[in-house]
Short mmCIF file of C-alpha atoms and ligand atoms in Angstrom, two decimals:
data_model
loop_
_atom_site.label_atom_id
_atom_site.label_comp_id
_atom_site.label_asym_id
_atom_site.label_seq_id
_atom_site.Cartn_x
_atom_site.Cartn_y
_atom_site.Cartn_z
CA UNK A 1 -21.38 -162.01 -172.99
CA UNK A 2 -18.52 -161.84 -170.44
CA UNK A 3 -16.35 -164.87 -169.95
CA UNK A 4 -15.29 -165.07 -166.25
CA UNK A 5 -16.15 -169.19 -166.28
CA UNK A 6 -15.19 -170.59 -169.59
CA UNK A 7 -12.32 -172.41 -168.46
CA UNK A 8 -13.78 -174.62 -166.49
CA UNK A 9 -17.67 -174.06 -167.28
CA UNK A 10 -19.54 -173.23 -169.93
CA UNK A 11 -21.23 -169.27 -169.62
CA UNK A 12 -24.19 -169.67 -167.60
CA UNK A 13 -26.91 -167.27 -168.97
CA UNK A 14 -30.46 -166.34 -167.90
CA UNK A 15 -33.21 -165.03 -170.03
CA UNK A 16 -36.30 -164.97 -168.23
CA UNK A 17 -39.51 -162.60 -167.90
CA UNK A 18 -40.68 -161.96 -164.27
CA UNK A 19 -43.50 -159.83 -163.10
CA UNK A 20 -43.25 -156.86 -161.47
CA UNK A 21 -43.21 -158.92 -158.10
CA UNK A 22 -40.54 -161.21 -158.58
CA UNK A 23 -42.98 -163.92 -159.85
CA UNK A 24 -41.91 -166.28 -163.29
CA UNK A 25 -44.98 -168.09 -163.26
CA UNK A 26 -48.50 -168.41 -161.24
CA UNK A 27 -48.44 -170.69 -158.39
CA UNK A 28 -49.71 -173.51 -160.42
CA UNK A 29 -47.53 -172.83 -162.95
CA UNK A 30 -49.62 -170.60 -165.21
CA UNK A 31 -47.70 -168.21 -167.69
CA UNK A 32 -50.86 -166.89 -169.61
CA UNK A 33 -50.18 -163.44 -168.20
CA UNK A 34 -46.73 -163.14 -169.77
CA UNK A 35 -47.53 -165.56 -173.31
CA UNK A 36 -50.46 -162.13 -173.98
CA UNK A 37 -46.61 -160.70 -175.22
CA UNK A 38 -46.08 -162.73 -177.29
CA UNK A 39 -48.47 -161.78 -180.37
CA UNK A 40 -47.14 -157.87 -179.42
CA UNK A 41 -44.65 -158.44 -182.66
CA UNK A 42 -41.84 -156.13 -180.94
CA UNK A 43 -38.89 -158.14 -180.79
CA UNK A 44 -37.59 -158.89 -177.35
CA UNK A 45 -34.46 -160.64 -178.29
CA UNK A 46 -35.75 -164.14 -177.65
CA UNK A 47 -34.26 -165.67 -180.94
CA UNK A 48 -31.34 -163.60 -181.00
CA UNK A 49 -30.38 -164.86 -177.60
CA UNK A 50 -31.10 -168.63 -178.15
CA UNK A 51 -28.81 -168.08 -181.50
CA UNK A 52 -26.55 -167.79 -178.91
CA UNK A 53 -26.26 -170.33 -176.66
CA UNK A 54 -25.69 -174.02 -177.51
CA UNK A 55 -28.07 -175.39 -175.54
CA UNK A 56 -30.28 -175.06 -172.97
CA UNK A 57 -30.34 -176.11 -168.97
CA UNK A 58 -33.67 -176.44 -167.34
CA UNK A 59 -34.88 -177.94 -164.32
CA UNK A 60 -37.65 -180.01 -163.95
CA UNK A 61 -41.01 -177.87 -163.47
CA UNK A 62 -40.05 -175.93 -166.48
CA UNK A 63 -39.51 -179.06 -168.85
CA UNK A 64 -42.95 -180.47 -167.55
CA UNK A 65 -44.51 -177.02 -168.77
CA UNK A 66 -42.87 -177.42 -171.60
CA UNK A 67 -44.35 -180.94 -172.07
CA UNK A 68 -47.37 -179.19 -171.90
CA UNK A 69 -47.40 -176.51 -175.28
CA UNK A 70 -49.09 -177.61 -178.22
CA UNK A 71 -45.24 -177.99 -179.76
CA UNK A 72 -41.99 -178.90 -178.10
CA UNK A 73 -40.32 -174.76 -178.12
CA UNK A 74 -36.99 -175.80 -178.10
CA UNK A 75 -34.62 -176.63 -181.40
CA UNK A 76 -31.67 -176.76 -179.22
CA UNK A 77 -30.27 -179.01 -177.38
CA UNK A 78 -32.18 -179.40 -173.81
CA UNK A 79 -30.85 -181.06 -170.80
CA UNK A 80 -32.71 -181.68 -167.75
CA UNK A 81 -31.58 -181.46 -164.21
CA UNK A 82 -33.71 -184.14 -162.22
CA UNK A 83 -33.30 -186.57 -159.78
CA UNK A 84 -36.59 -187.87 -160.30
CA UNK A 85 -37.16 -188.37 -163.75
CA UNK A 86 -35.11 -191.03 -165.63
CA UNK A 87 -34.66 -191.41 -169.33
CA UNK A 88 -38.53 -193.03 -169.88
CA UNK A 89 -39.95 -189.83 -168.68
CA UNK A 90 -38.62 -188.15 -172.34
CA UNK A 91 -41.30 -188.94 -174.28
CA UNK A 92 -40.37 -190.51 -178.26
CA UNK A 93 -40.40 -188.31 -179.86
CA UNK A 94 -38.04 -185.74 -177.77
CA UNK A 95 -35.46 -188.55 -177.94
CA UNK A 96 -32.96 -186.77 -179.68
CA UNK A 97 -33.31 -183.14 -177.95
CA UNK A 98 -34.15 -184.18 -174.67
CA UNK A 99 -31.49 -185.82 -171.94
CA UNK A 100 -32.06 -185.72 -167.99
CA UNK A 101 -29.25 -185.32 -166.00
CA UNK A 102 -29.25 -186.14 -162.31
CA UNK A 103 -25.56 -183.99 -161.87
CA UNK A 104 -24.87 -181.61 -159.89
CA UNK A 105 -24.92 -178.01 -162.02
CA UNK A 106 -20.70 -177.94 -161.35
CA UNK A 107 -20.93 -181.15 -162.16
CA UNK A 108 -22.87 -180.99 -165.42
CA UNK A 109 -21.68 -177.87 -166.70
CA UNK A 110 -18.02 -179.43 -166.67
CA UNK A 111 -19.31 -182.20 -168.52
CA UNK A 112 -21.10 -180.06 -171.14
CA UNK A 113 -17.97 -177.97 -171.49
CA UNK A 114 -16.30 -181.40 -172.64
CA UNK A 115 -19.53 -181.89 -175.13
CA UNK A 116 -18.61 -178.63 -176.95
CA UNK A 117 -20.79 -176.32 -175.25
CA UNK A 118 -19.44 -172.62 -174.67
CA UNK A 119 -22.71 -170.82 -173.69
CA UNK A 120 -25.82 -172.57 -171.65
CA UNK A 121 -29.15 -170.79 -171.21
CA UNK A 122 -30.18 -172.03 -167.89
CA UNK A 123 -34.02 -171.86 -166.81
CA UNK A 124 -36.49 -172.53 -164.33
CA UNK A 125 -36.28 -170.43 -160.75
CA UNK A 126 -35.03 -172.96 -158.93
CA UNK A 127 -32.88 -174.13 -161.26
CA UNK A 128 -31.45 -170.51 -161.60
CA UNK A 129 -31.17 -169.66 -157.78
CA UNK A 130 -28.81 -173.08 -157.53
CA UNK A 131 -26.82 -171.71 -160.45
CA UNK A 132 -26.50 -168.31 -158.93
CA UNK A 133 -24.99 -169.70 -155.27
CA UNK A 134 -22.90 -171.64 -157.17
CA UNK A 135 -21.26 -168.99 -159.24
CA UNK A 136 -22.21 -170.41 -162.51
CA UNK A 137 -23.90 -167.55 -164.41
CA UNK A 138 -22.37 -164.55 -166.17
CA UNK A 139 -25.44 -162.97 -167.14
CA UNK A 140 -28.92 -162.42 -166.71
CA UNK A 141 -31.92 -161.23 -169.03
CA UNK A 142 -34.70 -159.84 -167.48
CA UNK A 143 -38.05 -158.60 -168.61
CA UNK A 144 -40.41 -156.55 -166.36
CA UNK A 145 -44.11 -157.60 -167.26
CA UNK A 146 -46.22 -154.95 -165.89
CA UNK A 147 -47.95 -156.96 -163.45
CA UNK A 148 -48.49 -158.03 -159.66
CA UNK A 149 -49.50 -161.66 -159.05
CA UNK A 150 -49.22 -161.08 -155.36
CA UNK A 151 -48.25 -164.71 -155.14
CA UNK A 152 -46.26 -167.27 -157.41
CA UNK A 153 -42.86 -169.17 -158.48
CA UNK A 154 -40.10 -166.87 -157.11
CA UNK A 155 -37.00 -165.95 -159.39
CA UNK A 156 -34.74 -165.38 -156.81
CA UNK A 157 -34.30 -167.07 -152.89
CA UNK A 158 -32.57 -166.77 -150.26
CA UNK A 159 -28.78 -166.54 -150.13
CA UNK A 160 -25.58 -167.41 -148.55
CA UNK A 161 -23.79 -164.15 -149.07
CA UNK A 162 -25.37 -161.27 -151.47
CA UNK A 163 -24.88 -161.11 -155.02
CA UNK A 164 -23.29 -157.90 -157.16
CA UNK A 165 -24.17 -157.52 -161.08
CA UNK A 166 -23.26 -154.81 -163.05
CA UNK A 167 -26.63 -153.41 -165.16
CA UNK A 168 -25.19 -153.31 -169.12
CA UNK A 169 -28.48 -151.77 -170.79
CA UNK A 170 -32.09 -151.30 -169.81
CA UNK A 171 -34.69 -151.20 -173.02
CA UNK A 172 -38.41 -150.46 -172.48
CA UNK A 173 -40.65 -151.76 -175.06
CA UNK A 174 -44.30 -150.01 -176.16
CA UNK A 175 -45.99 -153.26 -174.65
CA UNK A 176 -45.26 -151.80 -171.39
CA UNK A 177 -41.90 -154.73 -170.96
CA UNK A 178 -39.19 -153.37 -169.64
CA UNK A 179 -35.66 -155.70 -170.19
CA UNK A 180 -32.69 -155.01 -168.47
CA UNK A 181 -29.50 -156.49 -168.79
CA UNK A 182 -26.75 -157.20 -166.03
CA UNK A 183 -23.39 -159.25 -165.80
CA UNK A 184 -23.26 -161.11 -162.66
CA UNK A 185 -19.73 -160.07 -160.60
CA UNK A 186 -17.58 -163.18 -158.94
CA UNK A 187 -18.62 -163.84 -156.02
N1 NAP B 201 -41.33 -166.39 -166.72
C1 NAP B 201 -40.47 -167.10 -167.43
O1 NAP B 201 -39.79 -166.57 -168.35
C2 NAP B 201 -40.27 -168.55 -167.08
C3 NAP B 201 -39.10 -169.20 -167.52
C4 NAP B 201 -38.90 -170.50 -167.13
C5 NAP B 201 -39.84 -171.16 -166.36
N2 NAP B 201 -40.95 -170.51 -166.00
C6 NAP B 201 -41.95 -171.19 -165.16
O2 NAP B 201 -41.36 -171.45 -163.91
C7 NAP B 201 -41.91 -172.66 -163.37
C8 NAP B 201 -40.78 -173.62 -163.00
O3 NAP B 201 -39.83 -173.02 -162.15
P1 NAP B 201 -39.49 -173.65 -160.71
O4 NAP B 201 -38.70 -172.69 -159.93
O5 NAP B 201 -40.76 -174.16 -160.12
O6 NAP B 201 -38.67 -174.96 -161.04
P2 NAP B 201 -37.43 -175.40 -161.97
O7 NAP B 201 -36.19 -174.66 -161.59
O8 NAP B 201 -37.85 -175.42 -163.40
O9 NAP B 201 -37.31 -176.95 -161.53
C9 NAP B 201 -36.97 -177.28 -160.21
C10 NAP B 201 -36.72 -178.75 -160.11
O10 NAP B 201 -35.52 -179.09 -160.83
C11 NAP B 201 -34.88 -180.18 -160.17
N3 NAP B 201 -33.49 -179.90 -159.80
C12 NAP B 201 -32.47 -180.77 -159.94
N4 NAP B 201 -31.31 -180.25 -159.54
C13 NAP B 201 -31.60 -179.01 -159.11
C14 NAP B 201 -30.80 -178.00 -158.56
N5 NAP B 201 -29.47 -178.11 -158.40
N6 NAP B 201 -31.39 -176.85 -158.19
C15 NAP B 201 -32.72 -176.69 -158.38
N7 NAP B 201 -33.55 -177.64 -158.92
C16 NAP B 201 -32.98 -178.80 -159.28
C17 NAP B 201 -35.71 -180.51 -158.96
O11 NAP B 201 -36.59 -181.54 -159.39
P3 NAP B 201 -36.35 -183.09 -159.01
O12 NAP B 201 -37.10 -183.29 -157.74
O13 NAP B 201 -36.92 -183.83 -160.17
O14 NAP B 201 -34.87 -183.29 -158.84
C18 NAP B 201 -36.49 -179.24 -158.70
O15 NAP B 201 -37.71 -179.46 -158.03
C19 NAP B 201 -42.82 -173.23 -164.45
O16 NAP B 201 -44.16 -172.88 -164.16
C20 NAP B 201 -42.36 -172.53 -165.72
O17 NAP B 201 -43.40 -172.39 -166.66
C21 NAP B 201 -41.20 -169.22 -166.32
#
């Protein structure tokens, strides 16, 4: 993990599965087409990665899918960015794991740096796309599903000014994934 914002920020790091067309979820949110990898029992890195990190930065459609698996996925630490959920909308028993944060991510990644935290796994698309304009990530996960949803929740956006990464190490898996790695360059 490279370490071009520790002074001031934590490491911003993505790990995130997209299809083939840029898509991170179904329209309505739907993931079943990428959770069918889950049961493939290759190891994608998943656990080593969150090993990593000392918590985890997600913006508000992700933690309401969240809300929705049978269990709450996270051990970690999670903080959410919202402006329109307050601290009633963590439910009781998430308490302890769960914080919203209305910051901005400059903002909130300062403060987390203060809290302890070296390395964030940030999530959610639009959640990501904010980090990326604001220089905030180092690097970035991603796993090719072999799919085309023609439609969906967009990784990426638009931009101010483009973006250079460097590509570390590309790994395709017998399930047909494909995960690449790249450090993002200061932009
Ligand atoms: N394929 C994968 O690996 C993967 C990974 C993660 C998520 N997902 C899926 O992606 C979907 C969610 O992604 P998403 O792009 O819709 O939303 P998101 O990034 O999870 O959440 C966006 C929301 O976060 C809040 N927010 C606060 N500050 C923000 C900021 N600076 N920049 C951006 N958002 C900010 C806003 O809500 P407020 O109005 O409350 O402020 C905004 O509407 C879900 O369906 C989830 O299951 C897939």
């Amino acid at each position: 993990m490279t370490a071009s914002t520790t002074k001031t920020f934590p490491s911003g790091h993505v790990f995130i599965a997209v299809s083939i067309d840029g898509y991170i979820a179904r329209r309505n949110g739907d993931i079943d087409w990428l959770s069918r990898y889950s049961n493939s029992g290759e190891d994608h890195g998943y656990h080593a990665f969150m090993a990593s990190v000392d918590g985890i930065v997600m913006g508000r459609n992700t933690f309401e899918k969240a809300l929705t698996f049978q269990e709450w996925p996270y051990e970690k630490p999670v903080v959410v960015v919202s402006r329109s959920l307050g601290p009633h909308d963590v439910p009781p028993g998430l308490m302890d794991k769960v914080r919203i944060s209305p910051q901005r991510p400059d903002e909130l990644m300062a403060d987390l740096l203060r809290e302890g935290w070296r390395h964030a796994y940030i999530d959610g698309g639009q959640l990501i796309q904010s980090f990326i304009k604001e220089n905030l990530l180092s690097d970035l996960v991603l796993t090719r599903v072999p799919i085309l949803l023609g439609d969906g929740i967009p990784l990426f956006g638009q931009l101010l000014k483009e973006v250079d990464l460097k590509h570390i190490a590309t790994t395709s898996f017998p399930s047909g994934l494909v995960q690449s790695r790249y450090e993002f360059l200061s932009h």
